mmCIF file of N, CA and C in Angstrom:
data_model
loop_
_atom_site.group_PDB
_atom_site.id
_atom_site.type_symbol
_atom_site.label_atom_id
_atom_site.label_comp_id
_atom_site.label_asym_id
_atom_site.label_seq_id
_atom_site.Cartn_x
_atom_site.Cartn_y
_atom_site.Cartn_z
ATOM 1 N N UNK A 86 20.497 6.337 10.278
ATOM 2 C CA UNK A 86 20.893 5.003 10.053
ATOM 3 C C UNK A 86 19.450 3.826 9.747
ATOM 4 N N UNK A 87 19.404 3.188 8.859
ATOM 5 C CA UNK A 87 18.322 2.455 8.487
ATOM 6 C C UNK A 87 18.581 1.118 8.507
ATOM 7 N N UNK A 88 17.371 0.473 8.627
ATOM 8 C CA UNK A 88 17.391 -1.185 8.412
ATOM 9 C C UNK A 88 16.578 -1.618 7.039
ATOM 10 N N UNK A 89 17.143 -2.399 6.568
ATOM 11 C CA UNK A 89 16.131 -3.521 5.505
ATOM 12 C C UNK A 89 15.149 -3.951 5.840
ATOM 13 N N UNK A 90 13.916 -3.967 5.478
ATOM 14 C CA UNK A 90 12.981 -4.582 6.338
ATOM 15 C C UNK A 90 11.865 -5.546 5.197
ATOM 16 N N UNK A 91 11.974 -4.965 4.194
ATOM 17 C CA UNK A 91 11.060 -5.722 3.251
ATOM 18 C C UNK A 91 11.860 -5.230 1.762
ATOM 19 N N UNK A 92 10.420 -5.671 1.024
ATOM 20 C CA UNK A 92 10.614 -5.396 -0.503
ATOM 21 C C UNK A 92 9.508 -5.133 -0.917
ATOM 22 N N UNK A 93 9.346 -4.371 -2.447
ATOM 23 C CA UNK A 93 7.963 -4.188 -3.117
ATOM 24 C C UNK A 93 7.947 -5.329 -4.027
ATOM 25 N N UNK A 94 6.767 -6.004 -4.169
ATOM 26 C CA UNK A 94 6.220 -6.808 -5.094
ATOM 27 C C UNK A 94 5.764 -6.558 -6.034
ATOM 28 N N UNK A 95 4.832 -5.280 -5.545
ATOM 29 C CA UNK A 95 4.098 -4.899 -7.059
ATOM 30 C C UNK A 95 3.440 -3.727 -6.726
ATOM 31 N N UNK A 96 3.581 -2.660 -7.612
ATOM 32 C CA UNK A 96 3.267 -1.265 -7.810
ATOM 33 C C UNK A 96 1.684 -1.692 -8.601
ATOM 34 N N UNK A 97 0.495 -0.483 -7.668
ATOM 35 C CA UNK A 97 -0.552 -0.840 -8.495
ATOM 36 C C UNK A 97 -1.290 0.488 -8.544
ATOM 37 N N UNK A 98 -2.386 0.527 -9.798
ATOM 38 C CA UNK A 98 -2.669 1.791 -10.145
ATOM 39 C C UNK A 98 -4.207 1.644 -10.602
ATOM 40 N N UNK A 99 -5.093 2.555 -10.391
ATOM 41 C CA UNK A 99 -6.273 2.881 -11.111
ATOM 42 C C UNK A 99 -6.544 4.380 -11.210
ATOM 43 N N UNK A 100 -7.327 4.495 -12.376
ATOM 44 C CA UNK A 100 -7.599 5.935 -12.790
ATOM 45 C C UNK A 100 -8.728 6.322 -12.370
ATOM 46 N N UNK A 101 -9.828 5.236 -11.957
ATOM 47 C CA UNK A 101 -10.738 5.754 -11.082
ATOM 48 C C UNK A 101 -11.211 4.892 -9.711
ATOM 49 N N UNK A 102 -11.891 5.756 -8.868
ATOM 50 C CA UNK A 102 -11.763 4.807 -7.975
ATOM 51 C C UNK A 102 -13.167 3.873 -7.933
ATOM 52 N N UNK A 103 -12.963 2.862 -6.782
ATOM 53 C CA UNK A 103 -13.725 1.904 -6.456
ATOM 54 C C UNK A 103 -13.640 0.634 -7.773
ATOM 55 N N UNK A 104 -12.846 0.341 -8.534
ATOM 56 C CA UNK A 104 -12.133 -0.616 -8.863
ATOM 57 C C UNK A 104 -10.928 -1.217 -8.496
ATOM 58 N N UNK A 105 -10.519 -2.350 -9.170
ATOM 59 C CA UNK A 105 -9.393 -3.170 -8.723
ATOM 60 C C UNK A 105 -7.982 -2.557 -9.358
ATOM 61 N N UNK A 106 -7.284 -2.137 -9.102
ATOM 62 C CA UNK A 106 -5.860 -1.802 -9.234
ATOM 63 C C UNK A 106 -5.115 -2.891 -10.020
ATOM 64 N N UNK A 107 -4.701 -2.135 -10.919
ATOM 65 C CA UNK A 107 -3.814 -3.005 -12.135
ATOM 66 C C UNK A 107 -2.389 -2.658 -11.896
ATOM 67 N N UNK A 108 -1.571 -3.840 -12.027
ATOM 68 C CA UNK A 108 0.030 -3.574 -11.743
ATOM 69 C C UNK A 108 0.580 -2.868 -12.852
ATOM 70 N N UNK A 109 1.658 -1.843 -12.578
ATOM 71 C CA UNK A 109 2.469 -1.276 -13.549
ATOM 72 C C UNK A 109 3.985 -1.648 -13.206
ATOM 73 N N UNK A 110 4.708 -1.339 -13.935
ATOM 74 C CA UNK A 110 6.393 -1.595 -13.855
ATOM 75 C C UNK A 110 6.684 -0.710 -13.103
ATOM 76 N N UNK A 111 6.853 0.462 -13.137
ATOM 77 C CA UNK A 111 7.359 1.554 -12.576
ATOM 78 C C UNK A 111 6.444 2.361 -11.969
ATOM 79 N N UNK A 112 6.223 3.017 -10.989
ATOM 80 C CA UNK A 112 5.440 3.633 -10.346
ATOM 81 C C UNK A 112 6.075 5.134 -10.265
ATOM 82 N N UNK A 113 5.638 6.547 -10.487
ATOM 83 C CA UNK A 113 6.181 7.693 -10.383
ATOM 84 C C UNK A 113 5.552 8.607 -9.414
ATOM 85 N N UNK A 114 5.970 8.754 -8.000
ATOM 86 C CA UNK A 114 5.575 9.170 -6.698
ATOM 87 C C UNK A 114 6.035 10.659 -6.860
ATOM 88 N N UNK A 115 4.938 11.676 -6.493
ATOM 89 C CA UNK A 115 5.382 12.976 -6.534
ATOM 90 C C UNK A 115 4.775 13.568 -4.832
ATOM 91 N N UNK A 116 6.159 14.514 -4.550
ATOM 92 C CA UNK A 116 5.687 15.138 -3.191
ATOM 93 C C UNK A 116 4.165 15.700 -3.109
ATOM 94 N N UNK A 117 3.668 15.491 -2.097
ATOM 95 C CA UNK A 117 2.177 16.435 -1.550
ATOM 96 C C UNK A 117 1.013 15.726 -2.745
ATOM 97 N N UNK A 118 1.430 14.305 -3.216
ATOM 98 C CA UNK A 118 0.363 14.331 -4.375
ATOM 99 C C UNK A 118 0.316 12.326 -4.216
ATOM 100 N N UNK A 119 1.341 11.666 -4.399
ATOM 101 C CA UNK A 119 1.516 10.197 -4.341
ATOM 102 C C UNK A 119 1.685 9.715 -5.997
ATOM 103 N N UNK A 120 1.015 8.666 -6.117
ATOM 104 C CA UNK A 120 1.248 7.789 -7.390
ATOM 105 C C UNK A 120 0.500 8.597 -8.569
ATOM 106 N N UNK A 121 1.531 9.383 -9.406
ATOM 107 C CA UNK A 121 0.881 9.856 -10.425
ATOM 108 C C UNK A 121 -0.083 8.804 -11.273
ATOM 109 N N UNK A 122 -1.205 9.560 -11.425
ATOM 110 C CA UNK A 122 -2.397 8.861 -12.296
ATOM 111 C C UNK A 122 -3.159 8.094 -11.752
ATOM 112 N N UNK A 123 -2.693 8.023 -10.415
ATOM 113 C CA UNK A 123 -3.676 7.058 -9.590
ATOM 114 C C UNK A 123 -4.912 7.686 -9.202
ATOM 115 N N UNK A 124 -6.267 7.277 -8.818
ATOM 116 C CA UNK A 124 -7.383 8.008 -8.386
ATOM 117 C C UNK A 124 -7.236 8.515 -6.984
ATOM 118 N N UNK A 125 -6.601 7.715 -6.521
ATOM 119 C CA UNK A 125 -6.317 8.183 -4.887
ATOM 120 C C UNK A 125 -5.730 9.152 -4.420
ATOM 121 N N UNK A 126 -4.885 9.594 -5.483
ATOM 122 C CA UNK A 126 -3.413 10.423 -5.215
ATOM 123 C C UNK A 126 -3.960 11.475 -5.188
ATOM 124 N N UNK A 127 -3.251 12.574 -4.096
ATOM 125 C CA UNK A 127 -3.930 14.219 -4.077
ATOM 126 C C UNK A 127 -3.108 14.683 -2.827
ATOM 127 N N UNK A 128 -3.419 15.933 -2.524
ATOM 128 C CA UNK A 128 -2.692 16.555 -1.521
ATOM 129 C C UNK A 128 -3.506 16.492 -0.123
ATOM 130 N N UNK A 129 -3.474 15.253 0.239
ATOM 131 C CA UNK A 129 -4.047 14.709 1.852
ATOM 132 C C UNK A 129 -3.382 13.714 2.352
ATOM 133 N N UNK A 130 -3.655 13.015 3.411
ATOM 134 C CA UNK A 130 -2.761 12.379 4.335
ATOM 135 C C UNK A 130 -2.718 10.910 3.867
ATOM 136 N N UNK A 131 -3.248 10.439 2.711
ATOM 137 C CA UNK A 131 -3.709 9.097 2.314
ATOM 138 C C UNK A 131 -3.338 9.322 1.173
ATOM 139 N N UNK A 132 -2.332 9.611 0.760
ATOM 140 C CA UNK A 132 -1.674 9.523 -0.741
ATOM 141 C C UNK A 132 -1.138 8.209 -1.398
ATOM 142 N N UNK A 133 -0.690 7.278 -0.331
ATOM 143 C CA UNK A 133 -0.326 6.152 -1.133
ATOM 144 C C UNK A 133 -0.716 5.142 -0.233
ATOM 145 N N UNK A 134 -1.615 3.927 -0.584
ATOM 146 C CA UNK A 134 -1.424 2.880 0.351
ATOM 147 C C UNK A 134 -0.728 1.665 0.278
ATOM 148 N N UNK A 135 -0.406 0.753 1.446
ATOM 149 C CA UNK A 135 0.602 -0.296 1.509
ATOM 150 C C UNK A 135 -0.062 -1.119 2.006
ATOM 151 N N UNK A 136 -0.171 -2.390 1.490
ATOM 152 C CA UNK A 136 -0.291 -3.941 2.228
ATOM 153 C C UNK A 136 0.591 -4.938 2.048
ATOM 154 N N UNK A 137 0.874 -5.641 2.790
ATOM 155 C CA UNK A 137 1.962 -6.595 2.957
ATOM 156 C C UNK A 137 1.180 -7.878 2.665
ATOM 157 N N UNK A 138 2.015 -8.625 1.730
ATOM 158 C CA UNK A 138 1.412 -9.997 0.940
ATOM 159 C C UNK A 138 1.017 -11.210 2.081
ATOM 160 N N UNK A 139 1.477 -10.999 3.363
ATOM 161 C CA UNK A 139 1.212 -11.736 4.152
ATOM 162 C C UNK A 139 -0.486 -11.565 4.917
ATOM 163 N N UNK A 140 -0.610 -10.265 4.682
ATOM 164 C CA UNK A 140 -1.891 -10.000 4.814
ATOM 165 C C UNK A 140 -3.017 -10.547 3.814
ATOM 166 N N UNK A 141 -2.433 -10.545 2.527
ATOM 167 C CA UNK A 141 -3.394 -10.957 1.529
ATOM 168 C C UNK A 141 -3.318 -12.102 1.445
ATOM 169 N N UNK A 142 -2.201 -13.049 1.735
ATOM 170 C CA UNK A 142 -2.292 -14.614 2.005
ATOM 171 C C UNK A 142 -3.412 -15.263 2.849
ATOM 172 N N UNK A 143 -3.907 -14.489 4.101
ATOM 173 C CA UNK A 143 -5.021 -14.922 4.932
ATOM 174 C C UNK A 143 -6.322 -14.766 4.452
ATOM 175 N N UNK A 144 -6.511 -14.034 3.433
ATOM 176 C CA UNK A 144 -7.821 -14.462 2.608
ATOM 177 C C UNK A 144 -7.366 -15.333 1.481
ATOM 178 N N UNK A 145 -6.091 -15.554 0.868
ATOM 179 C CA UNK A 145 -6.248 -15.850 -0.290
ATOM 180 C C UNK A 145 -6.381 -17.591 -0.305
ATOM 181 N N UNK A 146 -6.155 -18.124 0.937
ATOM 182 C CA UNK A 146 -6.420 -19.243 1.037
ATOM 183 C C UNK A 146 -7.724 -19.863 1.306
ATOM 184 N N UNK A 147 -8.937 -18.952 1.452
ATOM 185 C CA UNK A 147 -10.117 -19.372 1.383
ATOM 186 C C UNK A 147 -10.217 -20.195 0.388
ATOM 187 N N UNK A 148 -11.354 -21.120 0.445
ATOM 188 C CA UNK A 148 -11.568 -22.045 -0.661
ATOM 189 C C UNK A 148 -12.780 -20.970 -2.147
ATOM 190 N N UNK A 149 -12.327 -21.214 -3.168
ATOM 191 C CA UNK A 149 -12.558 -20.525 -3.989
ATOM 192 C C UNK A 149 -12.182 -19.120 -4.083
ATOM 193 N N UNK A 150 -11.587 -18.494 -3.597
ATOM 194 C CA UNK A 150 -11.332 -17.163 -3.514
ATOM 195 C C UNK A 150 -9.649 -16.794 -4.157
ATOM 196 N N UNK A 151 -9.443 -16.142 -5.266
ATOM 197 C CA UNK A 151 -8.114 -15.872 -5.793
ATOM 198 C C UNK A 151 -8.058 -14.353 -5.461
ATOM 199 N N UNK A 152 -7.003 -13.883 -5.028
ATOM 200 C CA UNK A 152 -6.499 -12.724 -5.131
ATOM 201 C C UNK A 152 -5.199 -12.618 -5.648
ATOM 202 N N UNK A 153 -5.072 -11.142 -6.654
ATOM 203 C CA UNK A 153 -3.753 -10.744 -6.832
ATOM 204 C C UNK A 153 -3.554 -9.526 -6.602
ATOM 205 N N UNK A 154 -2.344 -9.065 -6.615
ATOM 206 C CA UNK A 154 -1.783 -7.917 -6.276
ATOM 207 C C UNK A 154 -3.176 -6.552 -6.903
ATOM 208 N N UNK A 155 -3.411 -5.790 -5.597
ATOM 209 C CA UNK A 155 -4.157 -4.522 -6.300
ATOM 210 C C UNK A 155 -5.490 -4.611 -6.130
ATOM 211 N N UNK A 156 -5.963 -6.125 -5.894
ATOM 212 C CA UNK A 156 -7.134 -6.201 -5.142
ATOM 213 C C UNK A 156 -7.875 -5.629 -4.142
ATOM 214 N N UNK A 157 -7.128 -5.090 -3.280
ATOM 215 C CA UNK A 157 -7.432 -4.904 -2.094
ATOM 216 C C UNK A 157 -7.273 -2.918 -2.224
ATOM 217 N N UNK A 158 -7.003 -2.757 -3.155
ATOM 218 C CA UNK A 158 -6.654 -1.173 -3.807
ATOM 219 C C UNK A 158 -5.506 -0.501 -3.295
ATOM 220 N N UNK A 159 -4.338 -1.588 -3.135
ATOM 221 C CA UNK A 159 -3.354 -0.933 -2.595
ATOM 222 C C UNK A 159 -2.208 -0.544 -3.859
ATOM 223 N N UNK A 160 -1.683 0.397 -3.425
ATOM 224 C CA UNK A 160 -0.637 0.995 -4.339
ATOM 225 C C UNK A 160 0.576 0.182 -4.387
ATOM 226 N N UNK A 161 0.961 -0.367 -2.940
ATOM 227 C CA UNK A 161 2.148 -0.843 -3.290
ATOM 228 C C UNK A 161 1.997 -2.231 -2.531
ATOM 229 N N UNK A 162 2.185 -3.138 -2.998
ATOM 230 C CA UNK A 162 2.094 -4.621 -2.138
ATOM 231 C C UNK A 162 3.648 -4.684 -1.832
ATOM 232 N N UNK A 163 3.690 -5.091 -0.456
ATOM 233 C CA UNK A 163 5.065 -5.395 0.121
ATOM 234 C C UNK A 163 5.140 -6.940 0.640
ATOM 235 N N UNK A 164 6.424 -7.163 1.026
ATOM 236 C CA UNK A 164 7.001 -8.523 1.761
ATOM 237 C C UNK A 164 7.798 -8.184 2.717
ATOM 238 N N UNK A 165 7.584 -8.975 3.742
ATOM 239 C CA UNK A 165 8.547 -8.822 4.881
ATOM 240 C C UNK A 165 8.422 -7.884 5.879
ATOM 241 N N UNK A 166 7.593 -7.383 5.722
ATOM 242 C CA UNK A 166 7.013 -6.396 6.879
ATOM 243 C C UNK A 166 5.888 -6.138 7.224
ATOM 244 N N UNK A 167 5.664 -6.209 8.868
ATOM 245 C CA UNK A 167 4.486 -6.087 9.504
ATOM 246 C C UNK A 167 3.945 -4.688 9.506
ATOM 247 N N UNK A 168 3.342 -4.073 8.415
ATOM 248 C CA UNK A 168 3.186 -2.735 8.104
ATOM 249 C C UNK A 168 2.280 -2.109 9.237
ATOM 250 N N UNK A 169 1.035 -2.939 9.540
ATOM 251 C CA UNK A 169 0.215 -2.548 10.632
ATOM 252 C C UNK A 169 0.876 -2.246 12.075
ATOM 253 N N UNK A 170 2.168 -2.640 12.481
ATOM 254 C CA UNK A 170 3.021 -2.468 13.535
ATOM 255 C C UNK A 170 3.703 -1.479 13.512
ATOM 256 N N UNK A 171 4.096 -0.819 12.317
ATOM 257 C CA UNK A 171 4.680 0.336 12.183
ATOM 258 C C UNK A 171 3.665 1.808 12.920
ATOM 259 N N UNK A 172 4.609 2.344 13.860
ATOM 260 C CA UNK A 172 3.690 3.614 14.275
ATOM 261 C C UNK A 172 3.231 4.895 13.442
ATOM 262 N N UNK A 173 2.429 5.458 13.433
ATOM 263 C CA UNK A 173 2.216 6.572 12.630
ATOM 264 C C UNK A 173 3.471 7.836 13.006
ATOM 265 N N UNK A 174 3.999 8.352 11.622
ATOM 266 C CA UNK A 174 5.127 9.254 11.589
ATOM 267 C C UNK A 174 6.486 8.126 11.101
ATOM 268 N N UNK A 175 6.364 6.920 11.246
ATOM 269 C CA UNK A 175 7.653 6.205 10.841
ATOM 270 C C UNK A 175 7.898 6.797 9.430
ATOM 271 N N UNK A 176 9.081 6.844 9.259
ATOM 272 C CA UNK A 176 9.444 7.355 7.748
ATOM 273 C C UNK A 176 10.270 6.003 7.235
ATOM 274 N N UNK A 177 9.572 5.830 5.992
ATOM 275 C CA UNK A 177 10.302 4.621 4.940
ATOM 276 C C UNK A 177 10.868 5.136 3.510
ATOM 277 N N UNK A 178 12.002 4.555 3.331
ATOM 278 C CA UNK A 178 12.891 4.756 2.134
ATOM 279 C C UNK A 178 12.582 3.768 1.389
ATOM 280 N N UNK A 179 11.780 3.975 0.261
ATOM 281 C CA UNK A 179 11.434 2.892 -0.670
ATOM 282 C C UNK A 179 11.624 3.254 -1.971
ATOM 283 N N UNK A 180 12.366 2.488 -2.775
ATOM 284 C CA UNK A 180 12.897 3.067 -3.987
ATOM 285 C C UNK A 180 13.733 4.414 -3.811
ATOM 286 N N UNK A 181 13.493 5.336 -4.905
ATOM 287 C CA UNK A 181 13.742 6.642 -4.604
ATOM 288 C C UNK A 181 13.258 7.649 -4.036
ATOM 289 N N UNK A 182 12.119 6.972 -3.193
ATOM 290 C CA UNK A 182 10.981 8.030 -2.740
ATOM 291 C C UNK A 182 11.530 7.775 -0.962
ATOM 292 N N UNK A 183 10.843 8.917 -0.180
ATOM 293 C CA UNK A 183 10.840 8.912 1.019
ATOM 294 C C UNK A 183 9.456 9.022 1.566
ATOM 295 N N UNK A 184 8.657 8.293 2.290
ATOM 296 C CA UNK A 184 7.586 8.508 2.956
ATOM 297 C C UNK A 184 7.316 8.193 4.070
ATOM 298 N N UNK A 185 6.458 9.136 4.618
ATOM 299 C CA UNK A 185 5.845 9.049 6.151
ATOM 300 C C UNK A 185 4.307 8.244 6.432
ATOM 301 N N UNK A 186 4.433 7.311 7.272
ATOM 302 C CA UNK A 186 3.078 6.733 7.840
ATOM 303 C C UNK A 186 2.403 7.793 8.508
ATOM 304 N N UNK A 187 1.036 7.713 7.733
ATOM 305 C CA UNK A 187 0.142 8.706 8.379
ATOM 306 C C UNK A 187 -0.853 8.243 9.012
ATOM 307 N N UNK A 188 -1.580 6.715 8.633
ATOM 308 C CA UNK A 188 -2.542 6.167 9.278
ATOM 309 C C UNK A 188 -2.404 4.564 9.089
ATOM 310 N N UNK A 189 -3.002 4.195 9.991
ATOM 311 C CA UNK A 189 -3.086 2.336 10.158
ATOM 312 C C UNK A 189 -4.293 2.164 9.690
ATOM 313 N N UNK A 190 -4.553 1.384 8.857
ATOM 314 C CA UNK A 190 -5.867 0.845 8.628
ATOM 315 C C UNK A 190 -7.109 1.941 8.325
ATOM 316 N N UNK A 191 -8.444 1.500 8.089
ATOM 317 C CA UNK A 191 -9.248 2.482 7.622
ATOM 318 C C UNK A 191 -10.367 1.985 7.971
ATOM 319 N N UNK A 192 -11.826 2.908 7.633
ATOM 320 C CA UNK A 192 -13.003 2.428 7.882
ATOM 321 C C UNK A 192 -13.348 1.660 6.506
ATOM 322 N N UNK A 193 -13.639 0.686 6.414
ATOM 323 C CA UNK A 193 -14.203 -0.305 5.277
ATOM 324 C C UNK A 193 -15.479 0.407 4.766
ATOM 325 N N UNK A 194 -15.455 0.731 3.713
ATOM 326 C CA UNK A 194 -16.304 1.750 2.793
ATOM 327 C C UNK A 194 -18.048 0.447 2.689
ATOM 328 N N UNK A 195 -18.894 1.170 2.710
ATOM 329 C CA UNK A 195 -20.116 0.210 2.139
ATOM 330 C C UNK A 195 -19.867 -0.276 0.693
ATOM 331 N N UNK A 196 -20.101 -1.810 0.212
ATOM 332 C CA UNK A 196 -19.920 -1.953 -0.903
ATOM 333 C C UNK A 196 -18.951 -2.623 -1.056
ATOM 334 N N UNK A 197 -17.834 -2.662 -0.396
ATOM 335 C CA UNK A 197 -16.309 -3.313 -0.816
ATOM 336 C C UNK A 197 -16.865 -4.974 -1.179
ATOM 337 N N UNK A 198 -16.148 -4.710 -2.111
ATOM 338 C CA UNK A 198 -16.047 -6.122 -3.283
ATOM 339 C C UNK A 198 -15.778 -7.167 -2.489
ATOM 340 N N UNK A 199 -14.276 -7.084 -2.053
ATOM 341 C CA UNK A 199 -13.740 -8.134 -0.939
ATOM 342 C C UNK A 199 -14.953 -8.851 -0.039
ATOM 343 N N UNK A 200 -15.349 -7.453 0.833
ATOM 344 C CA UNK A 200 -15.912 -8.091 1.741
ATOM 345 C C UNK A 200 -17.592 -8.922 1.358
ATOM 346 N N UNK A 201 -17.830 -8.239 0.530
ATOM 347 C CA UNK A 201 -19.327 -9.118 -0.072
ATOM 348 C C UNK A 201 -18.686 -10.391 -0.527
ATOM 349 N N UNK A 202 -17.234 -10.890 -1.138
ATOM 350 C CA UNK A 202 -17.138 -12.016 -1.653
ATOM 351 C C UNK A 202 -16.650 -12.986 -0.599
ATOM 352 N N UNK A 203 -15.843 -12.370 0.385
ATOM 353 C CA UNK A 203 -15.244 -13.449 1.423
ATOM 354 C C UNK A 203 -15.995 -13.225 2.674
ATOM 355 N N UNK A 204 -16.920 -12.122 3.098
ATOM 356 C CA UNK A 204 -16.998 -11.883 4.290
ATOM 357 C C UNK A 204 -15.976 -11.074 5.317
ATOM 358 N N UNK A 205 -14.978 -10.400 4.576
ATOM 359 C CA UNK A 205 -14.060 -9.981 5.931
ATOM 360 C C UNK A 205 -13.218 -9.127 4.417
ATOM 361 N N UNK A 206 -12.333 -8.497 5.079
ATOM 362 C CA UNK A 206 -11.130 -7.775 4.324
ATOM 363 C C UNK A 206 -9.886 -7.163 5.385
ATOM 364 N N UNK A 207 -8.693 -7.089 4.810
ATOM 365 C CA UNK A 207 -7.653 -7.085 5.356
ATOM 366 C C UNK A 207 -7.427 -5.431 5.855
ATOM 367 N N UNK A 208 -7.609 -4.995 4.511
ATOM 368 C CA UNK A 208 -7.221 -3.522 4.328
ATOM 369 C C UNK A 208 -7.514 -2.496 5.421
ATOM 370 N N UNK A 209 -8.789 -2.702 5.841
ATOM 371 C CA UNK A 209 -8.763 -1.783 7.031
ATOM 372 C C UNK A 209 -8.406 -2.029 8.619
ATOM 373 N N UNK A 210 -7.876 -3.196 8.495
ATOM 374 C CA UNK A 210 -6.914 -3.618 9.885
ATOM 375 C C UNK A 210 -5.727 -3.526 9.432
ATOM 376 N N UNK A 211 -4.858 -3.688 7.948
ATOM 377 C CA UNK A 211 -3.567 -4.186 7.955
ATOM 378 C C UNK A 211 -2.964 -3.327 7.431
ATOM 379 N N UNK A 212 -3.881 -2.754 6.410
ATOM 380 C CA UNK A 212 -3.112 -1.642 5.598
ATOM 381 C C UNK A 212 -2.916 -0.531 6.153
ATOM 382 N N UNK A 213 -1.458 0.172 5.641
ATOM 383 C CA UNK A 213 -1.328 1.638 5.971
ATOM 384 C C UNK A 213 -1.214 2.322 5.001
ATOM 385 N N UNK A 214 -1.380 3.629 5.142
ATOM 386 C CA UNK A 214 -1.452 5.099 4.373
ATOM 387 C C UNK A 214 0.192 5.912 4.611
ATOM 388 N N UNK A 215 0.704 6.342 3.477
ATOM 389 C CA UNK A 215 1.652 7.042 3.814
ATOM 390 C C UNK A 215 1.106 8.458 3.001
ATOM 391 N N UNK A 216 2.377 9.356 3.178
ATOM 392 C CA UNK A 216 2.190 10.819 2.372
ATOM 393 C C UNK A 216 3.601 10.668 1.692
ATOM 394 N N UNK A 217 3.930 11.185 0.622
ATOM 395 C CA UNK A 217 5.271 11.490 -0.009
ATOM 396 C C UNK A 217 6.133 12.544 0.304
ATOM 397 N N UNK A 218 7.255 12.352 0.743
ATOM 398 C CA UNK A 218 8.127 13.367 1.638
ATOM 399 C C UNK A 218 9.407 13.650 0.508
ATOM 400 N N UNK A 219 9.722 12.796 -0.257
ATOM 401 C CA UNK A 219 10.841 12.910 -1.288
ATOM 402 C C UNK A 219 10.336 11.942 -2.430
ATOM 403 N N UNK A 220 9.639 12.666 -3.691
ATOM 404 C CA UNK A 220 9.261 12.097 -4.664
ATOM 405 C C UNK A 220 10.404 10.982 -5.647
ATOM 406 N N UNK A 221 9.538 10.504 -6.336
ATOM 407 C CA UNK A 221 10.918 9.599 -7.306
ATOM 408 C C UNK A 221 10.086 8.381 -7.772
ATOM 409 N N UNK A 222 11.111 7.186 -8.079
ATOM 410 C CA UNK A 222 10.006 5.952 -9.074
ATOM 411 C C UNK A 222 10.356 4.896 -7.600
ATOM 412 N N UNK A 223 9.563 3.738 -8.059
ATOM 413 C CA UNK A 223 9.354 3.001 -7.030
ATOM 414 C C UNK A 223 9.155 1.604 -8.293
ATOM 415 N N UNK A 224 9.850 0.506 -8.120
ATOM 416 C CA UNK A 224 9.604 -0.665 -8.797
ATOM 417 C C UNK A 224 9.604 -1.837 -8.243
ATOM 418 N N UNK A 225 8.801 -2.932 -8.883
ATOM 419 C CA UNK A 225 9.094 -4.181 -7.694
ATOM 420 C C UNK A 225 10.455 -4.574 -7.845
ATOM 421 N N UNK A 226 10.622 -5.033 -6.574
ATOM 422 C CA UNK A 226 11.940 -5.431 -6.302
ATOM 423 C C UNK A 226 12.837 -4.557 -5.281
ATOM 424 N N UNK A 227 12.388 -3.269 -5.245
ATOM 425 C CA UNK A 227 13.086 -2.483 -4.564
ATOM 426 C C UNK A 227 12.864 -2.673 -3.109
ATOM 427 N N UNK A 228 14.044 -2.013 -2.512
ATOM 428 C CA UNK A 228 13.940 -2.642 -0.872
ATOM 429 C C UNK A 228 13.008 -1.403 -0.104
ATOM 430 N N UNK A 229 12.410 -1.948 1.038
ATOM 431 C CA UNK A 229 11.694 -1.020 2.057
ATOM 432 C C UNK A 229 12.801 -0.533 3.259
ATOM 433 N N UNK A 230 13.249 0.464 3.606
ATOM 434 C CA UNK A 230 13.677 0.283 4.837
ATOM 435 C C UNK A 230 12.902 1.426 5.668
ATOM 436 N N UNK A 231 13.342 0.813 6.992
ATOM 437 C CA UNK A 231 12.271 1.933 7.844
ATOM 438 C C UNK A 231 13.734 3.007 8.397
ATOM 439 N N UNK A 232 13.162 4.300 8.137
ATOM 440 C CA UNK A 232 14.629 5.334 8.561
ATOM 441 C C UNK A 232 14.304 6.001 9.777
ATOM 442 N N UNK A 233 15.127 6.189 10.355
ATOM 443 C CA UNK A 233 14.975 6.883 11.920
ATOM 444 C C UNK A 233 14.819 8.531 11.381
ATOM 445 N N UNK A 234 13.636 9.263 12.228
ATOM 446 C CA UNK A 234 13.307 10.512 11.933
ATOM 447 C C UNK A 234 14.304 11.392 10.910
#
């Protein structure tokens, strides 16, 4: 049994590490890889990064700061789900894919552009990472369902 919890606002990609990701209309996700064409994809535990829009909004409202999807290097910008409260091992049906949460947050790397700009970054605390269990396409507007084991 599954429960709808949120939806995808944007799919974001970058061909090189250390740059802001750009939105794309449709993302193709492969098992043991992640988002095809993304610099962070590969056969490891952080194949896909997710960040909810509510986390982005926390910094967006700071004076003089403008953020768009992908600025925090997230592959999937979501809405309606408190991602960082999902336990590791949670399975998510997103579009045609099935993903498993493998990590909550991450260590902020030295030289993070967001942290330099505003003095804080939400990805280390509120972003999550998944691995692809079943591949397929994801597009903006697709639903996110938390799926039982």
